Coordinates of C-alpha atoms and ligand atoms in Angstrom, one line a residue:
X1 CA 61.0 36.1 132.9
X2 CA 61.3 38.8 135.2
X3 CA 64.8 39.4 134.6
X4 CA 64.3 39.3 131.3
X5 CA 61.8 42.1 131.2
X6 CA 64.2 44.3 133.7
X7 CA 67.5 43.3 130.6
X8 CA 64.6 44.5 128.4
X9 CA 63.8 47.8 129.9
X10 CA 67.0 48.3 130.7
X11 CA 67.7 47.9 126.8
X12 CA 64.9 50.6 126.4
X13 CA 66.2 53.0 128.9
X14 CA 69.6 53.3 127.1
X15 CA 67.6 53.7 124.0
X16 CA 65.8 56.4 125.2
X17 CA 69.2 58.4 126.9
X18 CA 71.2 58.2 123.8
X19 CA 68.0 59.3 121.5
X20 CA 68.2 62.5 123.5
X21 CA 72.3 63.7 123.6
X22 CA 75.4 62.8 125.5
X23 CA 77.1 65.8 127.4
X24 CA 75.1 68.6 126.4
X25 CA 75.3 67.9 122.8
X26 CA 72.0 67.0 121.7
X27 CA 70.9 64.4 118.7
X28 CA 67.9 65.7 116.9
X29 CA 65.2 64.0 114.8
X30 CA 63.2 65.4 112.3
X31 CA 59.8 67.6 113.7
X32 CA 57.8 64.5 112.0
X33 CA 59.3 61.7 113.3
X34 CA 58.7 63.9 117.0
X35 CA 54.7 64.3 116.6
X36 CA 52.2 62.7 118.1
X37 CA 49.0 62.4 116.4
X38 CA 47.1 61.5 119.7
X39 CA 48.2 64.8 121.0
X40 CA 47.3 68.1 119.1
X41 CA 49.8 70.9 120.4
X42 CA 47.8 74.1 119.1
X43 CA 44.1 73.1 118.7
X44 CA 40.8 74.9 119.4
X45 CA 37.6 73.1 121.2
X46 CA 34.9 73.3 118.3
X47 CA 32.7 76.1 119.8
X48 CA 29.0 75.2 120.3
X49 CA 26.5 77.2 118.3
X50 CA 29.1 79.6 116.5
X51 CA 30.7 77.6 113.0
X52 CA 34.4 77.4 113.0
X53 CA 35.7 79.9 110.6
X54 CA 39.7 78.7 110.9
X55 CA 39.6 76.6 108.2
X56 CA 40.1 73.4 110.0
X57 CA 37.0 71.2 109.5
X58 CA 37.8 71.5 106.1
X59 CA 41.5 71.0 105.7
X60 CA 40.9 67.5 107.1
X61 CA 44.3 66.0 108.4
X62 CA 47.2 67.0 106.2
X63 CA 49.7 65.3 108.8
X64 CA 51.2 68.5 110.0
X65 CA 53.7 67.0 113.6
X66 CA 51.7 68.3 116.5
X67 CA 54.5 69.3 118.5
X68 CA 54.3 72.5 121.3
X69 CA 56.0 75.5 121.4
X70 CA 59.0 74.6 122.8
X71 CA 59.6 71.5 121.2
X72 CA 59.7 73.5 118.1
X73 CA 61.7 76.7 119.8
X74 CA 64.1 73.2 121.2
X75 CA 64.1 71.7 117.7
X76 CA 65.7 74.7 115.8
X77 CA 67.9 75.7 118.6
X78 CA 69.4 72.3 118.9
X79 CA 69.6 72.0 114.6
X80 CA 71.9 75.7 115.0
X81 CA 74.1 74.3 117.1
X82 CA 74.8 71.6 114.5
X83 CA 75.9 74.7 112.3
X84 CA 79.3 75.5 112.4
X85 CA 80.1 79.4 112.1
X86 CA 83.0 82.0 112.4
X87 CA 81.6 82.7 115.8
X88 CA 82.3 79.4 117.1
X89 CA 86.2 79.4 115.8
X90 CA 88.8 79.5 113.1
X91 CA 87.3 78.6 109.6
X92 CA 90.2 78.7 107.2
X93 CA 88.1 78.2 104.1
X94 CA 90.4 79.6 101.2
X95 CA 88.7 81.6 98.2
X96 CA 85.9 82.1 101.0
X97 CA 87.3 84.9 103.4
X98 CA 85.3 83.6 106.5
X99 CA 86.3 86.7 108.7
X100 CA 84.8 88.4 111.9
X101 CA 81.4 90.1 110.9
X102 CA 81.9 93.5 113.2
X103 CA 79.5 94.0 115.3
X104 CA 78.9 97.5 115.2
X105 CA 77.5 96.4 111.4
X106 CA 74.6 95.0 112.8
X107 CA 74.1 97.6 115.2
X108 CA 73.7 100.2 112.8
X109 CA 71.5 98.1 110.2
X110 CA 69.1 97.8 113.1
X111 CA 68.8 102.0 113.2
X112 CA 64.9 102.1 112.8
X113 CA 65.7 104.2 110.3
X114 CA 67.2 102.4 108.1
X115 CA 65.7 99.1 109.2
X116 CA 62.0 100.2 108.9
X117 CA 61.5 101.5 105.5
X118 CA 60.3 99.8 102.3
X119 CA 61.5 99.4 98.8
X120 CA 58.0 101.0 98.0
X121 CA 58.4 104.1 99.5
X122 CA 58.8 107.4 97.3
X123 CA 62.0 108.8 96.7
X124 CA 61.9 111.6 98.7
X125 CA 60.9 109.9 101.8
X126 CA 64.2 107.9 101.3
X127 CA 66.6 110.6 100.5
X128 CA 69.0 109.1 103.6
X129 CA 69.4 105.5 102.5
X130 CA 70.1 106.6 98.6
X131 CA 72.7 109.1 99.8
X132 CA 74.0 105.9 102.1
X133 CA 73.5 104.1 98.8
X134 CA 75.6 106.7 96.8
X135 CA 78.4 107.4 99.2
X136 CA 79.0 103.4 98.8
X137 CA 79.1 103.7 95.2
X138 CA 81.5 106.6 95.5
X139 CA 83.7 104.3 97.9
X140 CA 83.5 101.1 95.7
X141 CA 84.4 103.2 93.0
X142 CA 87.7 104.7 94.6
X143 CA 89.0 101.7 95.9
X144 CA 88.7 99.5 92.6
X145 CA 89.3 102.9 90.4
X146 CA 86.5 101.5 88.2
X147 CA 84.5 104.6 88.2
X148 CA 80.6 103.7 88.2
X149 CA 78.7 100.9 90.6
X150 CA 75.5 99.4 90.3
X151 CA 74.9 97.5 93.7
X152 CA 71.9 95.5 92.9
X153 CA 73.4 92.0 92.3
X154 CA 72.5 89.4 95.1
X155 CA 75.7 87.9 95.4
X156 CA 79.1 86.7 94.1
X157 CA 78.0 84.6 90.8
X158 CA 75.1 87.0 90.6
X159 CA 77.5 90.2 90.0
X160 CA 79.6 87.7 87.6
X161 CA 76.5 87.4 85.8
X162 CA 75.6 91.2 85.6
X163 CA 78.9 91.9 85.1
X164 CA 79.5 89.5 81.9
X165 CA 76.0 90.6 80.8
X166 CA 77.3 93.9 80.7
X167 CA 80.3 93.1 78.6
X168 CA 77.6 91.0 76.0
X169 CA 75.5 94.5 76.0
X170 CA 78.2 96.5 75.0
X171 CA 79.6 93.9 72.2
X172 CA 76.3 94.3 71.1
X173 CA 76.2 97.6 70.7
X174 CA 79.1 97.8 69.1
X175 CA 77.9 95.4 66.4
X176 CA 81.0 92.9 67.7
X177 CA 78.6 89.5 66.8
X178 CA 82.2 87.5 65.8
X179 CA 83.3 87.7 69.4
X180 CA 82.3 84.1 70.7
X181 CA 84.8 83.5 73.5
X182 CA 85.9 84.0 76.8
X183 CA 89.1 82.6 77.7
X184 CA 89.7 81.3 81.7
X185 CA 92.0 79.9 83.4
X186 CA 92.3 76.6 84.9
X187 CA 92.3 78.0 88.4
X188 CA 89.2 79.8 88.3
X189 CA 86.3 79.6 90.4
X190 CA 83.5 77.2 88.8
X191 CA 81.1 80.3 88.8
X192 CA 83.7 82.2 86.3
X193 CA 82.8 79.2 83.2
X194 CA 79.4 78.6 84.5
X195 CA 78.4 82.6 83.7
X196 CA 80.3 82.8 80.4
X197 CA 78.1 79.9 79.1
X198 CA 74.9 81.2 80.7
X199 CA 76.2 84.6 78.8
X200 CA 76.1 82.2 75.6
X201 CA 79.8 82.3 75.0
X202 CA 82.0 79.6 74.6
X203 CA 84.7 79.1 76.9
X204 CA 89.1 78.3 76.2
X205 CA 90.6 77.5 79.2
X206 CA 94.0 78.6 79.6
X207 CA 96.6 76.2 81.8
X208 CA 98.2 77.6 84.4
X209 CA 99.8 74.1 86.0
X210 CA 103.0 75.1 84.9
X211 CA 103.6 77.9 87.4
X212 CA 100.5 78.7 89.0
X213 CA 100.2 81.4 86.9
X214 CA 99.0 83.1 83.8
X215 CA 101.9 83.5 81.4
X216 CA 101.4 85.9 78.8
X217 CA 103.1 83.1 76.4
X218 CA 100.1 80.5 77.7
X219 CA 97.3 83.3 77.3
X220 CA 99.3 84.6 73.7
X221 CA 98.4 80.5 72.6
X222 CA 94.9 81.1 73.8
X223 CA 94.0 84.4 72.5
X224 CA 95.6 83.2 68.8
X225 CA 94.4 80.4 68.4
X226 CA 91.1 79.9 66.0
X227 CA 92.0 83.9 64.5
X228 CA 95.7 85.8 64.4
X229 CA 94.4 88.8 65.8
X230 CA 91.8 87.0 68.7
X231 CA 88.9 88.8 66.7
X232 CA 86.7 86.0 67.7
X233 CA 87.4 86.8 71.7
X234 CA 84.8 89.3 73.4
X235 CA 86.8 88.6 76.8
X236 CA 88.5 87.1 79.4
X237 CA 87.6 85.9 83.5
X238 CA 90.7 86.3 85.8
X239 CA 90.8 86.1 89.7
X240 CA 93.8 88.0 91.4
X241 CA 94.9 87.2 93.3
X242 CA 94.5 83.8 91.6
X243 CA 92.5 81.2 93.3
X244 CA 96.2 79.4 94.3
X245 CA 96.7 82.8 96.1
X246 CA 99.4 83.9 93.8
X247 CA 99.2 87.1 92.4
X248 CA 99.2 87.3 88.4
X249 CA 102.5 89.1 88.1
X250 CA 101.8 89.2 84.2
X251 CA 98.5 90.8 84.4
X252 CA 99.6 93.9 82.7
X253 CA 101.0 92.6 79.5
X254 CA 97.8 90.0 79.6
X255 CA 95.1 93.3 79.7
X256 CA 97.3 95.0 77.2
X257 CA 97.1 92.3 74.8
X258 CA 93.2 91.2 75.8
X259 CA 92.3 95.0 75.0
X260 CA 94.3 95.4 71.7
X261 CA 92.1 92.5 70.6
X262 CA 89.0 94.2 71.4
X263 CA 88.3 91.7 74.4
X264 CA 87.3 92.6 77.6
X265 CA 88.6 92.1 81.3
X266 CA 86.5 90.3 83.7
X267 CA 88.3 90.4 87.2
X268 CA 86.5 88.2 89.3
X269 CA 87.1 90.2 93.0
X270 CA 85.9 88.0 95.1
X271 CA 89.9 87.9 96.7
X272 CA 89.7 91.3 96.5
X273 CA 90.9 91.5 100.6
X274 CA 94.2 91.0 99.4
X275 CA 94.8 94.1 97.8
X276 CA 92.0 96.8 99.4
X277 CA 93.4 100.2 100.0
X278 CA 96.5 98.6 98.4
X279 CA 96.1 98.7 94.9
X280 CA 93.5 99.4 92.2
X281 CA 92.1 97.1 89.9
X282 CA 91.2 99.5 87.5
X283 CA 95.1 100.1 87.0
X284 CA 95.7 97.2 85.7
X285 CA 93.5 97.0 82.8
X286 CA 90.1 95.2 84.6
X287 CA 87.2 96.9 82.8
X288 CA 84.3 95.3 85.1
X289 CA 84.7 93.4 88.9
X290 CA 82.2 92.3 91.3
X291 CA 83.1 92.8 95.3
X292 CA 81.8 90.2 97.2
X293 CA 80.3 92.7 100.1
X294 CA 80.2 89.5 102.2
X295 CA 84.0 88.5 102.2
X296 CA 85.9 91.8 101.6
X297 CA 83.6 94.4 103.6
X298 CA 82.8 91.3 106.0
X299 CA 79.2 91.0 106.0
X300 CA 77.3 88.0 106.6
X301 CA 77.7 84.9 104.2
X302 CA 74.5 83.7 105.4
X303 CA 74.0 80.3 104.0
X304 CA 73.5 81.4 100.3
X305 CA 71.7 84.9 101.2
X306 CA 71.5 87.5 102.0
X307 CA 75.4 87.8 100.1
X308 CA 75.7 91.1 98.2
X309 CA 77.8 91.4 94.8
X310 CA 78.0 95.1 93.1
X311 CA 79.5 95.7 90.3
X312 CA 82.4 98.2 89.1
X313 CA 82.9 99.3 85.6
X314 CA 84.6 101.4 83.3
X315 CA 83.5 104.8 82.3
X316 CA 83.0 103.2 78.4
X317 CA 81.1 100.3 80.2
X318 CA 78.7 102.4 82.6
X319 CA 75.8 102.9 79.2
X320 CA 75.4 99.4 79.9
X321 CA 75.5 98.2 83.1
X322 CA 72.3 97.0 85.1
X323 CA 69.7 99.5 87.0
X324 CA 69.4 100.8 89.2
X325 CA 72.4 103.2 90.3
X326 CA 71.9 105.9 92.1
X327 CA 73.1 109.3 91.2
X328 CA 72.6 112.5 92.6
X329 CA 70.5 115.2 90.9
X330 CA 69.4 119.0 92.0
X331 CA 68.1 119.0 95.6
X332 CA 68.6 115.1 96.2
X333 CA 69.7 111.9 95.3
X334 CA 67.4 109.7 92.1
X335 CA 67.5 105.8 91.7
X336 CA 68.1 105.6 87.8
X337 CA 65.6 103.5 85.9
X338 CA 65.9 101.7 82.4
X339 CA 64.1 105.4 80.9
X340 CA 67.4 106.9 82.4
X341 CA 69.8 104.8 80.8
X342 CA 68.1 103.2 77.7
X343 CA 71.1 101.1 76.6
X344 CA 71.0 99.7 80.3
X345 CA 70.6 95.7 79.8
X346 CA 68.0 96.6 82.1
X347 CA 67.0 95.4 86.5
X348 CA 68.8 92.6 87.3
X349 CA 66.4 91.6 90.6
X350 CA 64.1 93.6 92.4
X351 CA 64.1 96.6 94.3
X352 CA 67.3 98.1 94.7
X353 CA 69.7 95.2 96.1
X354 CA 70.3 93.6 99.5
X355 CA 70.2 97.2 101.3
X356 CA 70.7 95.8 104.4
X357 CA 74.0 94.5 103.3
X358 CA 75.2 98.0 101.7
X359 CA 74.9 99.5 105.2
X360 CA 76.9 97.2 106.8
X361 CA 79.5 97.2 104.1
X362 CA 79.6 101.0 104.4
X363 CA 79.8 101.0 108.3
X364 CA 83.0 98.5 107.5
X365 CA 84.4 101.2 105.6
X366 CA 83.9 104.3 107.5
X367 CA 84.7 102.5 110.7
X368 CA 88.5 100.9 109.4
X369 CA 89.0 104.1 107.7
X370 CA 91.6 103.8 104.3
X371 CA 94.5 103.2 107.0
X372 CA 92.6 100.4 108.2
X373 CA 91.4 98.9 105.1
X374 CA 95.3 99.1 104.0
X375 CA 95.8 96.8 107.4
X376 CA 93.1 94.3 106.2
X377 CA 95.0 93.4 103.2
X378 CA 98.3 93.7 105.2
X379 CA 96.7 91.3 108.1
X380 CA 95.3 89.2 105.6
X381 CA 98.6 88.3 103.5
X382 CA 100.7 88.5 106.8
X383 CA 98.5 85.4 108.5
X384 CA 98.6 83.4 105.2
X385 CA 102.7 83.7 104.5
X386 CA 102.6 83.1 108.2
X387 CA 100.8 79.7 107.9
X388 CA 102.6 78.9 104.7
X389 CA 105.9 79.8 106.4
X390 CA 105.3 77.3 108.9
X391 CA 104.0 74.4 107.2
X392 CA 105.9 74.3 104.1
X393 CA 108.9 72.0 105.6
X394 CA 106.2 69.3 105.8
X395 CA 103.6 70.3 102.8
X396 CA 104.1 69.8 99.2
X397 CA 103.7 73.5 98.4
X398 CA 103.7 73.6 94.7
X399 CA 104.1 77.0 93.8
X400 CA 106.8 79.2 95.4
X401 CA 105.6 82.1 97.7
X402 CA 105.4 84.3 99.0
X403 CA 101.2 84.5 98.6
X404 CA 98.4 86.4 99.1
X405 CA 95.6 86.5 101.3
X406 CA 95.7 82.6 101.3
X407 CA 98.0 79.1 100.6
X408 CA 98.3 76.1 98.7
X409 CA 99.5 72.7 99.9
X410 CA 98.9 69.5 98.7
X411 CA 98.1 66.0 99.5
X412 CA 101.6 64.9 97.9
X413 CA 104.3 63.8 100.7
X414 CA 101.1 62.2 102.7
X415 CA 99.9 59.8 100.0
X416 CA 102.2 56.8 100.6
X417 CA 102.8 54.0 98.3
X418 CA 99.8 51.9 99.2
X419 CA 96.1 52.2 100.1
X420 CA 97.1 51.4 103.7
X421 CA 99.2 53.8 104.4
X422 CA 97.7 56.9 102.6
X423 CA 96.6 59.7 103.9
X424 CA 94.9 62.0 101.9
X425 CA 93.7 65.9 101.8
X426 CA 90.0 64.2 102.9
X427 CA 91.5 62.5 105.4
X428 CA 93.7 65.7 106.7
X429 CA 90.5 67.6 106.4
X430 CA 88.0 65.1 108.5
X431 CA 91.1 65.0 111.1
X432 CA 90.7 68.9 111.5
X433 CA 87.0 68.6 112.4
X434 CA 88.2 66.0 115.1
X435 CA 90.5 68.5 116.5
X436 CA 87.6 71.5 116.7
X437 CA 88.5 73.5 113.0
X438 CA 86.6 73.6 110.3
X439 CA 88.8 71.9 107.6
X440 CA 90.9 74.3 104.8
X441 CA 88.6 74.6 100.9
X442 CA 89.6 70.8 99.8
X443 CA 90.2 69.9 95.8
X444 CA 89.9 73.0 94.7
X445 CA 91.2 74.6 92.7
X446 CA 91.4 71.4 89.9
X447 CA 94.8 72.6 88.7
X448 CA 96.8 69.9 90.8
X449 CA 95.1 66.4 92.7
X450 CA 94.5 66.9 96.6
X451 CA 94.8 70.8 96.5
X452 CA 94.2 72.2 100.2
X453 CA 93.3 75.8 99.8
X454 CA 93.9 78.0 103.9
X455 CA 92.7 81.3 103.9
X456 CA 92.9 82.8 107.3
X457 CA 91.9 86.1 107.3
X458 CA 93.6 89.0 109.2
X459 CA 90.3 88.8 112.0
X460 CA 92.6 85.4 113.4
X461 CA 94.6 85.4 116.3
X462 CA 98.0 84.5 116.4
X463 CA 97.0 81.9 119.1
X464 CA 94.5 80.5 116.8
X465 CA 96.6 80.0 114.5
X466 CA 99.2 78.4 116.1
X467 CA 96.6 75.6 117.2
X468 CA 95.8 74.8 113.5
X469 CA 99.4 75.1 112.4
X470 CA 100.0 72.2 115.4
X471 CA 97.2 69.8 114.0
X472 CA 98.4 70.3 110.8
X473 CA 102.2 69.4 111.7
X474 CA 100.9 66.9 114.6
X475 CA 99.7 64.9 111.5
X476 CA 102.2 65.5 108.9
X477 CA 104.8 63.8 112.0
X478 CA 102.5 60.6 112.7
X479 CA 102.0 60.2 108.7
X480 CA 106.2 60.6 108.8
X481 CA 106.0 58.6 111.8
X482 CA 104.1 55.5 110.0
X483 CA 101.0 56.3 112.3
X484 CA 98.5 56.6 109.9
X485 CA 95.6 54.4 110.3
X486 CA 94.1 56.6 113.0
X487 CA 93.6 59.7 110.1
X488 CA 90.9 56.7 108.1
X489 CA 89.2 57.0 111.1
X490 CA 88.3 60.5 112.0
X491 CA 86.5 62.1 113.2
X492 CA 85.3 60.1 116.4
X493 CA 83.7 62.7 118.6
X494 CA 81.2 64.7 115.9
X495 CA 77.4 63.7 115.6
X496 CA 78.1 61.9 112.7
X497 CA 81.4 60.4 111.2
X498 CA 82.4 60.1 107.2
X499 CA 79.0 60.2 105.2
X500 CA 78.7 58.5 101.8
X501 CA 79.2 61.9 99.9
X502 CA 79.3 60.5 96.5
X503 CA 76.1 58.5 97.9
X504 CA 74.6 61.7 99.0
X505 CA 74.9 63.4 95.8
X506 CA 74.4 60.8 93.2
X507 CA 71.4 59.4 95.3
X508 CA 69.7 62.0 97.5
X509 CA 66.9 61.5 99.4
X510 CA 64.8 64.2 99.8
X511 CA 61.5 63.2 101.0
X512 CA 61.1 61.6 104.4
X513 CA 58.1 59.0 104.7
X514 CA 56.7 57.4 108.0
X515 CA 59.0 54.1 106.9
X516 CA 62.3 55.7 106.8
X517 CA 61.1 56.6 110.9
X518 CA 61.2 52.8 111.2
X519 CA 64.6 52.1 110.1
Ligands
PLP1 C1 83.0 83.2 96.6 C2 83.5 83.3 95.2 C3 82.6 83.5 94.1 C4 81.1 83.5 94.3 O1 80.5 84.3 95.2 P1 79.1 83.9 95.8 O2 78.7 85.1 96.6 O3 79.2 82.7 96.6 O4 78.1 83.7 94.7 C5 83.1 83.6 92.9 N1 84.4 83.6 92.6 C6 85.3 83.4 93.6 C7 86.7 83.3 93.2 C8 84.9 83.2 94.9 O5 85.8 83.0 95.9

């Protein structure tokens, strides 16, 4: 008996050191599955003689976990370290530009100055941050030679939306109710199709799989094809460079053509670190772009928000783009409302944008000066023909180089002739993790199978590099090698292994009850 119990406790002991972490890496439950109802962590004594006025007689027991302060302060720690970032290490996510975030950003968006006044302030208690405001504008509009900038939008897909909103305003206008469709590319991001709908446009997707790249012949076919002279198209939602990180060496003809048939030019500009300080986008034909503030001008991603996505347009477009835009007037600077600029499709969020972001974005700017935003796109293009360059005797690579700012390989010489032995882009991808990077963008973009999308940035070492360049050749060798049923099996080492993704998203569960603690 005895010995039984001792197995027993034994059992329970291990229980209880694995429930808790192995080597400093800690396993954490959910804050419910933690409280103790027996045990109130914040709880006042009822007070004789004086009635309670907190509220909590009344509120009854809603279940809130009783933990303490530190369990909590332990509990959200622990879940961060979970959270991979670009300040733990290399996070070649193409089409994302996951780059060094420059600390002297932060430091001057914490200026009390900035930091500490309110959207609701009047205008001339605020006279610094619109002139920050403008000078931005000014910047935004020099480097994408698209003249005015409305820096409201909230992100990437937000500034699409403003942008394409604009474009629907000024078709409007000009009475243009044939034009129904956008035309996109294959490649494009799914944000480009997803805003042209919500826009109520219908989109033609032009194929690029050919060559990786629009052809004037392919978008000709497009732009003909329900009307000889493409009177039914009010645009058209191109990314370059491309989302295969080829720049659209046609583009010229493409805008010339787009523009004769009264359609206009959406450049989608969230690559737009490829070409800073380099070249203009307004000089070859794009009539409206949104910057993504968080990839190009390297402010935080931040997990959905706070991202930042102004718009540039032309000088015809401007009547119509969103409010507000700053401008400066007699003695000082003016946010522009909708009794400005009446044709304005009007505020696209409140307040004036994420502010916070537009200093940081500026500090970028002033502190790389136009030499040094010429070296981000430089550094940028350099590390991704550098990768390329060095992986391409063992990668499918389906498009010649050189590229831009990122590089496409595929899945193709990996896959062998049987399930057994192949080893695909998710399998390459989970391998990574095992080895300490953050995989490469996987399937995507949809214009070939197992796409493997590696943007480095220029903020990566060469020393960084070389390590993912030797995982990435360490398994292209085994797979030559016949080694391959270790790459089913990674990653071994992370908190958890290979989830049921297709589980996950067909069949989420998004409530936890006290008998999912018990399984
Ligand atoms: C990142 C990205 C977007 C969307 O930007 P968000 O800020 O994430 O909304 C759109 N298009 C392309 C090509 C992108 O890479």
């Amino acid at each position: 008996m005895a010995a039984e119990r001792n197995i027993e406790q034994a059992g329970k002991m291990k229980q209880s050191l694995d429930s808790e972490g192995r080597g400093l890496q800690y396993e954490e439950n959910l804050l419910w599955e933690k409280k103790r109802n027996d045990e109130p962590a914040v709880d006042l004594e009822p007070l004789r003689h004086i009635p309670l006025r907190t509220g909590q007689d009344e509120r009854g027991n809603i279940g809130l976990p009783q933990v303490s302060e530190p369990q909590v302060v332990r509990h959200f720690v622990r879940l961060s370290t979970w959270n991979y970032s670009i300040d733990h290490g290399f996070f070649p996510l193409g089409s994302c530009t996951m780059k060094h975030n420059p600390r002297i950003n932060e430091k001057l968006a914490r200026l009390p100055g900035l930091a500490h006044i309110h959207p609701f302030q009047p205008e001339q208690t605020v006279q610094g941050a619109l002139e920050l405001m403008y000078n931005l504008q000014n910047y935004l509009a020099e480097l994408t030679a698209l003249p005015a900038v409305c820096l409201s939008p909230a992100a990437g897909a937000h500034g699409e939306l403003a942008g394409m909103m604009t474009i629907r305003r000024a078709h409007e206008a000009k009475g243009n109710t044939q034009k129904k469709i956008v035309l996109i590319p294959d490649s494009a991001h799914g944000t480009n199709p997803a805003t042209a709908v919500m826009c109520g446009y219908d989109v033609r997707t032009i194929s690029t799989k050919e060559t990786g790249r629009l052809t004037v012949a392919a978008f000709k076919e497009a732009l003909t094809m329900t009307d000889p002279n493409g009177a039914d198209i009010a645009g058209m939602m191109v990314t370059n460079p491309n989302t295969c990180g080829l720049f659209e060496t046609e583009i010229l003809d493409i805008a010339d053509l787009l523009h004769e048939a009264g359609g206009y030019f959406y450049c989608d500009g969230a690559n737009f670190n490829a070409l800073v300080g380099k070249i203009r986008p307004g000089d070859f034909g794009v009539d409206v772009m949104h910057i993504n503030l968080h990839k190009t001008f390297s402010t935080p991603h931040g997990g959905g928000g706070p991202g930042s996505g102004p718009i540039c347009v032309t000088e015809e477009l401007a009547p119509y783009q969103p409010v507000p835009v700053v401008v400066k007037i007699a003695g000082g600077y003016h946010l522009q409302t909708q009794d400005d600029q009446p044709e304005s499709l009007g505020k696209m969020r409140g307040f004036h944008g994420q502010f916070g972001m537009h200093i940081r974005a500026l500090s970028y700017m002033l502190s790389h000066g136009s030499d040094g935003l010429q070296e981000v796109a430089e550094g940028a293009v350099l590390n991704a023909n550098y990768i390329l360059s060095q992986l391409q005797d063992v990668y499918h690579v389906p498009y010649e180089g050189p590229c831009m700012h990122e590089c496409m390989i595929t899945d193709k010489l990996q896959k062998g002739e049987s399930k057994e032995d192949d080893v695909t882009t998710l399998d390459i991808a989970k391998t990574l993790t095992e080895y300490g990077f953050h995989p490469m963008t996987v399937y995507f973009p949809l214009v070939l199978p197992g796409t493997m999308l590696i943007e480095p940035t220029e903020t990566e070492s060469k020393d960084s590099i070389d390590r993912f360049i030797g995982v990435m050749r360490h398994v292209a060798d085994e797979v030559k090698a016949g080694n391959t049923d270790q790459f089913h099996e990674f990653p071994l080492s992370t908190p958890r292994r290979r989830l049921d993704e297709v589980k996950a998203a067909r069949q989420p569960v998004l409530r936890w009850s006290e008998d999912m603690a018990q399984l």
